[in-house]
């Protein structure tokens, strides 16, 4: 059984955008669409902000060369961001509801039923 991938938000140094190959990859994969005829302004904005954010699913965090992420909207694609360009990483797991069972389940169901009945009574 495979472990579900965690969501990841990475703050990346602006130098990452200066590679024309990376811009081409991002554009073709629809990871982001740079502003028409204004890519230089986009890069200047990233430099002024100290970087830019990328998000996706965490593919591999323990690789020696960098962190691997998979864009949510591009199934099967994995990108490596070299560690020297990664400024920070935030991960989160999808929330999973707690399962109630036994007496707790009955209490939860009776509590929900009582709330519904109170909501139906005329005031």
mmCIF file with all atom_site columns, C-alpha atoms in Angstrom:
data_model
loop_
_atom_site.group_PDB
_atom_site.id
_atom_site.type_symbol
_atom_site.label_atom_id
_atom_site.label_alt_id
_atom_site.label_comp_id
_atom_site.label_asym_id
_atom_site.label_entity_id
_atom_site.label_seq_id
_atom_site.pdbx_PDB_ins_code
_atom_site.Cartn_x
_atom_site.Cartn_y
_atom_site.Cartn_z
_atom_site.occupancy
_atom_site.B_iso_or_equiv
_atom_site.pdbx_formal_charge
_atom_site.auth_seq_id
_atom_site.auth_comp_id
_atom_site.auth_asym_id
_atom_site.auth_atom_id
_atom_site.pdbx_PDB_model_num
ATOM 1   C CA . UNK A 1 1   ? 0.000   0.000  0.000   1.00 0.00 ? 1   UNK A CA 1
ATOM 2   C CA . UNK A 1 2   ? 1.473   3.354  -0.968  1.00 0.00 ? 2   UNK A CA 1
ATOM 3   C CA . UNK A 1 3   ? 1.453   6.285  1.393   1.00 0.00 ? 3   UNK A CA 1
ATOM 4   C CA . UNK A 1 4   ? -0.647  9.251  0.215   1.00 0.00 ? 4   UNK A CA 1
ATOM 5   C CA . UNK A 1 5   ? 1.509   12.110 -0.992  1.00 0.00 ? 5   UNK A CA 1
ATOM 6   C CA . UNK A 1 6   ? 1.666   15.204 1.160   1.00 0.00 ? 6   UNK A CA 1
ATOM 7   C CA . UNK A 1 7   ? 0.862   18.659 -0.129  1.00 0.00 ? 7   UNK A CA 1
ATOM 8   C CA . UNK A 1 8   ? 3.926   20.885 -0.355  1.00 0.00 ? 8   UNK A CA 1
ATOM 9   C CA . UNK A 1 9   ? 4.544   24.615 -0.663  1.00 0.00 ? 9   UNK A CA 1
ATOM 10  C CA . UNK A 1 10  ? 8.097   25.607 -1.546  1.00 0.00 ? 10  UNK A CA 1
ATOM 11  C CA . UNK A 1 11  ? 9.555   29.108 -1.507  1.00 0.00 ? 11  UNK A CA 1
ATOM 12  C CA . UNK A 1 12  ? 12.108  29.097 -4.325  1.00 0.00 ? 12  UNK A CA 1
ATOM 13  C CA . UNK A 1 13  ? 14.946  31.536 -5.052  1.00 0.00 ? 13  UNK A CA 1
ATOM 14  C CA . UNK A 1 14  ? 14.234  33.702 -8.111  1.00 0.00 ? 14  UNK A CA 1
ATOM 15  C CA . UNK A 1 15  ? 17.333  32.350 -9.912  1.00 0.00 ? 15  UNK A CA 1
ATOM 16  C CA . UNK A 1 16  ? 15.298  29.215 -10.613 1.00 0.00 ? 16  UNK A CA 1
ATOM 17  C CA . UNK A 1 17  ? 13.217  31.215 -13.111 1.00 0.00 ? 17  UNK A CA 1
ATOM 18  C CA . UNK A 1 18  ? 16.226  32.461 -15.045 1.00 0.00 ? 18  UNK A CA 1
ATOM 19  C CA . UNK A 1 19  ? 16.631  29.171 -16.877 1.00 0.00 ? 19  UNK A CA 1
ATOM 20  C CA . UNK A 1 20  ? 14.896  29.383 -20.241 1.00 0.00 ? 20  UNK A CA 1
ATOM 21  C CA . UNK A 1 21  ? 14.511  25.602 -20.184 1.00 0.00 ? 21  UNK A CA 1
ATOM 22  C CA . UNK A 1 22  ? 12.653  25.768 -16.881 1.00 0.00 ? 22  UNK A CA 1
ATOM 23  C CA . UNK A 1 23  ? 10.325  28.497 -18.168 1.00 0.00 ? 23  UNK A CA 1
ATOM 24  C CA . UNK A 1 24  ? 9.634   26.369 -21.252 1.00 0.00 ? 24  UNK A CA 1
ATOM 25  C CA . UNK A 1 25  ? 8.880   23.330 -19.077 1.00 0.00 ? 25  UNK A CA 1
ATOM 26  C CA . UNK A 1 26  ? 6.581   25.321 -16.780 1.00 0.00 ? 26  UNK A CA 1
ATOM 27  C CA . UNK A 1 27  ? 4.737   26.774 -19.763 1.00 0.00 ? 27  UNK A CA 1
ATOM 28  C CA . UNK A 1 28  ? 4.317   23.471 -21.623 1.00 0.00 ? 28  UNK A CA 1
ATOM 29  C CA . UNK A 1 29  ? 3.149   21.692 -18.463 1.00 0.00 ? 29  UNK A CA 1
ATOM 30  C CA . UNK A 1 30  ? 0.734   24.561 -17.645 1.00 0.00 ? 30  UNK A CA 1
ATOM 31  C CA . UNK A 1 31  ? 2.292   24.879 -14.192 1.00 0.00 ? 31  UNK A CA 1
ATOM 32  C CA . UNK A 1 32  ? 2.141   28.598 -14.716 1.00 0.00 ? 32  UNK A CA 1
ATOM 33  C CA . UNK A 1 33  ? 1.673   30.797 -17.701 1.00 0.00 ? 33  UNK A CA 1
ATOM 34  C CA . UNK A 1 34  ? 4.086   33.722 -17.682 1.00 0.00 ? 34  UNK A CA 1
ATOM 35  C CA . UNK A 1 35  ? 2.574   37.093 -18.554 1.00 0.00 ? 35  UNK A CA 1
ATOM 36  C CA . UNK A 1 36  ? 2.512   37.739 -22.285 1.00 0.00 ? 36  UNK A CA 1
ATOM 37  C CA . UNK A 1 37  ? 5.663   39.599 -23.384 1.00 0.00 ? 37  UNK A CA 1
ATOM 38  C CA . UNK A 1 38  ? 6.417   40.534 -19.784 1.00 0.00 ? 38  UNK A CA 1
ATOM 39  C CA . UNK A 1 39  ? 8.514   37.682 -18.431 1.00 0.00 ? 39  UNK A CA 1
ATOM 40  C CA . UNK A 1 40  ? 11.280  40.094 -17.395 1.00 0.00 ? 40  UNK A CA 1
ATOM 41  C CA . UNK A 1 41  ? 8.823   41.994 -15.183 1.00 0.00 ? 41  UNK A CA 1
ATOM 42  C CA . UNK A 1 42  ? 7.663   38.713 -13.644 1.00 0.00 ? 42  UNK A CA 1
ATOM 43  C CA . UNK A 1 43  ? 11.268  37.773 -12.827 1.00 0.00 ? 43  UNK A CA 1
ATOM 44  C CA . UNK A 1 44  ? 11.941  41.270 -11.391 1.00 0.00 ? 44  UNK A CA 1
ATOM 45  C CA . UNK A 1 45  ? 8.881   40.873 -9.163  1.00 0.00 ? 45  UNK A CA 1
ATOM 46  C CA . UNK A 1 46  ? 10.139  37.498 -7.951  1.00 0.00 ? 46  UNK A CA 1
ATOM 47  C CA . UNK A 1 47  ? 13.557  39.040 -7.233  1.00 0.00 ? 47  UNK A CA 1
ATOM 48  C CA . UNK A 1 48  ? 11.969  41.920 -5.306  1.00 0.00 ? 48  UNK A CA 1
ATOM 49  C CA . UNK A 1 49  ? 9.945   39.431 -3.252  1.00 0.00 ? 49  UNK A CA 1
ATOM 50  C CA . UNK A 1 50  ? 13.000  37.274 -2.582  1.00 0.00 ? 50  UNK A CA 1
ATOM 51  C CA . UNK A 1 51  ? 11.590  34.352 -4.528  1.00 0.00 ? 51  UNK A CA 1
ATOM 52  C CA . UNK A 1 52  ? 8.325   32.753 -5.544  1.00 0.00 ? 52  UNK A CA 1
ATOM 53  C CA . UNK A 1 53  ? 6.110   29.924 -4.358  1.00 0.00 ? 53  UNK A CA 1
ATOM 54  C CA . UNK A 1 54  ? 5.540   26.553 -5.991  1.00 0.00 ? 54  UNK A CA 1
ATOM 55  C CA . UNK A 1 55  ? 2.983   24.042 -4.837  1.00 0.00 ? 55  UNK A CA 1
ATOM 56  C CA . UNK A 1 56  ? 2.173   20.428 -5.586  1.00 0.00 ? 56  UNK A CA 1
ATOM 57  C CA . UNK A 1 57  ? 2.474   16.989 -4.073  1.00 0.00 ? 57  UNK A CA 1
ATOM 58  C CA . UNK A 1 58  ? 5.707   15.963 -2.391  1.00 0.00 ? 58  UNK A CA 1
ATOM 59  C CA . UNK A 1 59  ? 7.335   13.210 -4.446  1.00 0.00 ? 59  UNK A CA 1
ATOM 60  C CA . UNK A 1 60  ? 10.718  12.910 -2.674  1.00 0.00 ? 60  UNK A CA 1
ATOM 61  C CA . UNK A 1 61  ? 12.146  15.023 0.139   1.00 0.00 ? 61  UNK A CA 1
ATOM 62  C CA . UNK A 1 62  ? 15.271  13.034 0.978   1.00 0.00 ? 62  UNK A CA 1
ATOM 63  C CA . UNK A 1 63  ? 17.096  13.220 -2.342  1.00 0.00 ? 63  UNK A CA 1
ATOM 64  C CA . UNK A 1 64  ? 20.623  14.582 -2.105  1.00 0.00 ? 64  UNK A CA 1
ATOM 65  C CA . UNK A 1 65  ? 20.359  16.932 -5.086  1.00 0.00 ? 65  UNK A CA 1
ATOM 66  C CA . UNK A 1 66  ? 17.024  18.570 -4.294  1.00 0.00 ? 66  UNK A CA 1
ATOM 67  C CA . UNK A 1 67  ? 13.355  18.220 -3.483  1.00 0.00 ? 67  UNK A CA 1
ATOM 68  C CA . UNK A 1 68  ? 11.032  16.508 -5.962  1.00 0.00 ? 68  UNK A CA 1
ATOM 69  C CA . UNK A 1 69  ? 7.452   17.703 -6.380  1.00 0.00 ? 69  UNK A CA 1
ATOM 70  C CA . UNK A 1 70  ? 4.615   16.686 -8.639  1.00 0.00 ? 70  UNK A CA 1
ATOM 71  C CA . UNK A 1 71  ? 2.329   19.484 -9.867  1.00 0.00 ? 71  UNK A CA 1
ATOM 72  C CA . UNK A 1 72  ? -1.276  18.743 -8.958  1.00 0.00 ? 72  UNK A CA 1
ATOM 73  C CA . UNK A 1 73  ? -2.647  19.507 -12.428 1.00 0.00 ? 73  UNK A CA 1
ATOM 74  C CA . UNK A 1 74  ? -0.012  17.499 -14.359 1.00 0.00 ? 74  UNK A CA 1
ATOM 75  C CA . UNK A 1 75  ? -0.312  13.780 -13.495 1.00 0.00 ? 75  UNK A CA 1
ATOM 76  C CA . UNK A 1 76  ? 2.918   11.822 -13.765 1.00 0.00 ? 76  UNK A CA 1
ATOM 77  C CA . UNK A 1 77  ? 5.265   14.823 -13.944 1.00 0.00 ? 77  UNK A CA 1
ATOM 78  C CA . UNK A 1 78  ? 7.866   15.261 -11.209 1.00 0.00 ? 78  UNK A CA 1
ATOM 79  C CA . UNK A 1 79  ? 10.163  18.275 -10.948 1.00 0.00 ? 79  UNK A CA 1
ATOM 80  C CA . UNK A 1 80  ? 13.372  18.560 -8.949  1.00 0.00 ? 80  UNK A CA 1
ATOM 81  C CA . UNK A 1 81  ? 14.247  21.869 -7.329  1.00 0.00 ? 81  UNK A CA 1
ATOM 82  C CA . UNK A 1 82  ? 17.927  21.957 -6.327  1.00 0.00 ? 82  UNK A CA 1
ATOM 83  C CA . UNK A 1 83  ? 18.473  22.449 -2.587  1.00 0.00 ? 83  UNK A CA 1
ATOM 84  C CA . UNK A 1 84  ? 20.569  25.590 -3.076  1.00 0.00 ? 84  UNK A CA 1
ATOM 85  C CA . UNK A 1 85  ? 17.491  27.280 -4.609  1.00 0.00 ? 85  UNK A CA 1
ATOM 86  C CA . UNK A 1 86  ? 15.016  26.128 -1.936  1.00 0.00 ? 86  UNK A CA 1
ATOM 87  C CA . UNK A 1 87  ? 14.456  28.796 0.713   1.00 0.00 ? 87  UNK A CA 1
ATOM 88  C CA . UNK A 1 88  ? 11.737  27.036 2.725   1.00 0.00 ? 88  UNK A CA 1
ATOM 89  C CA . UNK A 1 89  ? 9.392   24.059 2.569   1.00 0.00 ? 89  UNK A CA 1
ATOM 90  C CA . UNK A 1 90  ? 5.978   23.613 4.171   1.00 0.00 ? 90  UNK A CA 1
ATOM 91  C CA . UNK A 1 91  ? 4.146   20.288 3.999   1.00 0.00 ? 91  UNK A CA 1
ATOM 92  C CA . UNK A 1 92  ? 0.654   19.289 5.052   1.00 0.00 ? 92  UNK A CA 1
ATOM 93  C CA . UNK A 1 93  ? -1.313  16.089 4.977   1.00 0.00 ? 93  UNK A CA 1
ATOM 94  C CA . UNK A 1 94  ? -4.912  15.802 3.868   1.00 0.00 ? 94  UNK A CA 1
ATOM 95  C CA . UNK A 1 95  ? -7.165  15.801 6.871   1.00 0.00 ? 95  UNK A CA 1
ATOM 96  C CA . UNK A 1 96  ? -8.898  12.555 7.559   1.00 0.00 ? 96  UNK A CA 1
ATOM 97  C CA . UNK A 1 97  ? -12.043 12.358 9.618   1.00 0.00 ? 97  UNK A CA 1
ATOM 98  C CA . UNK A 1 98  ? -11.929 10.380 12.821  1.00 0.00 ? 98  UNK A CA 1
ATOM 99  C CA . UNK A 1 99  ? -14.085 7.301  12.786  1.00 0.00 ? 99  UNK A CA 1
ATOM 100 C CA . UNK A 1 100 ? -16.467 6.963  15.714  1.00 0.00 ? 100 UNK A CA 1
ATOM 101 C CA . UNK A 1 101 ? -17.542 3.490  16.721  1.00 0.00 ? 101 UNK A CA 1
ATOM 102 C CA . UNK A 1 102 ? -19.495 1.781  19.468  1.00 0.00 ? 102 UNK A CA 1
ATOM 103 C CA . UNK A 1 103 ? -21.123 4.050  22.037  1.00 0.00 ? 103 UNK A CA 1
ATOM 104 C CA . UNK A 1 104 ? -19.394 7.137  20.625  1.00 0.00 ? 104 UNK A CA 1
ATOM 105 C CA . UNK A 1 105 ? -21.030 6.498  17.255  1.00 0.00 ? 105 UNK A CA 1
ATOM 106 C CA . UNK A 1 106 ? -24.463 6.225  18.849  1.00 0.00 ? 106 UNK A CA 1
ATOM 107 C CA . UNK A 1 107 ? -23.913 9.443  20.823  1.00 0.00 ? 107 UNK A CA 1
ATOM 108 C CA . UNK A 1 108 ? -22.831 11.307 17.710  1.00 0.00 ? 108 UNK A CA 1
ATOM 109 C CA . UNK A 1 109 ? -25.859 10.088 15.751  1.00 0.00 ? 109 UNK A CA 1
ATOM 110 C CA . UNK A 1 110 ? -28.335 10.879 18.543  1.00 0.00 ? 110 UNK A CA 1
ATOM 111 C CA . UNK A 1 111 ? -26.767 14.337 18.995  1.00 0.00 ? 111 UNK A CA 1
ATOM 112 C CA . UNK A 1 112 ? -27.139 15.096 15.285  1.00 0.00 ? 112 UNK A CA 1
ATOM 113 C CA . UNK A 1 113 ? -30.746 13.882 15.303  1.00 0.00 ? 113 UNK A CA 1
ATOM 114 C CA . UNK A 1 114 ? -31.553 16.099 18.301  1.00 0.00 ? 114 UNK A CA 1
ATOM 115 C CA . UNK A 1 115 ? -30.080 19.147 16.526  1.00 0.00 ? 115 UNK A CA 1
ATOM 116 C CA . UNK A 1 116 ? -32.210 18.449 13.437  1.00 0.00 ? 116 UNK A CA 1
ATOM 117 C CA . UNK A 1 117 ? -35.376 18.204 15.528  1.00 0.00 ? 117 UNK A CA 1
ATOM 118 C CA . UNK A 1 118 ? -34.619 21.465 17.363  1.00 0.00 ? 118 UNK A CA 1
ATOM 119 C CA . UNK A 1 119 ? -34.127 23.163 14.002  1.00 0.00 ? 119 UNK A CA 1
ATOM 120 C CA . UNK A 1 120 ? -37.550 21.980 12.754  1.00 0.00 ? 120 UNK A CA 1
ATOM 121 C CA . UNK A 1 121 ? -39.601 23.208 15.732  1.00 0.00 ? 121 UNK A CA 1
ATOM 122 C CA . UNK A 1 122 ? -41.476 26.498 15.144  1.00 0.00 ? 122 UNK A CA 1
ATOM 123 C CA . UNK A 1 123 ? -40.239 29.380 17.235  1.00 0.00 ? 123 UNK A CA 1
#
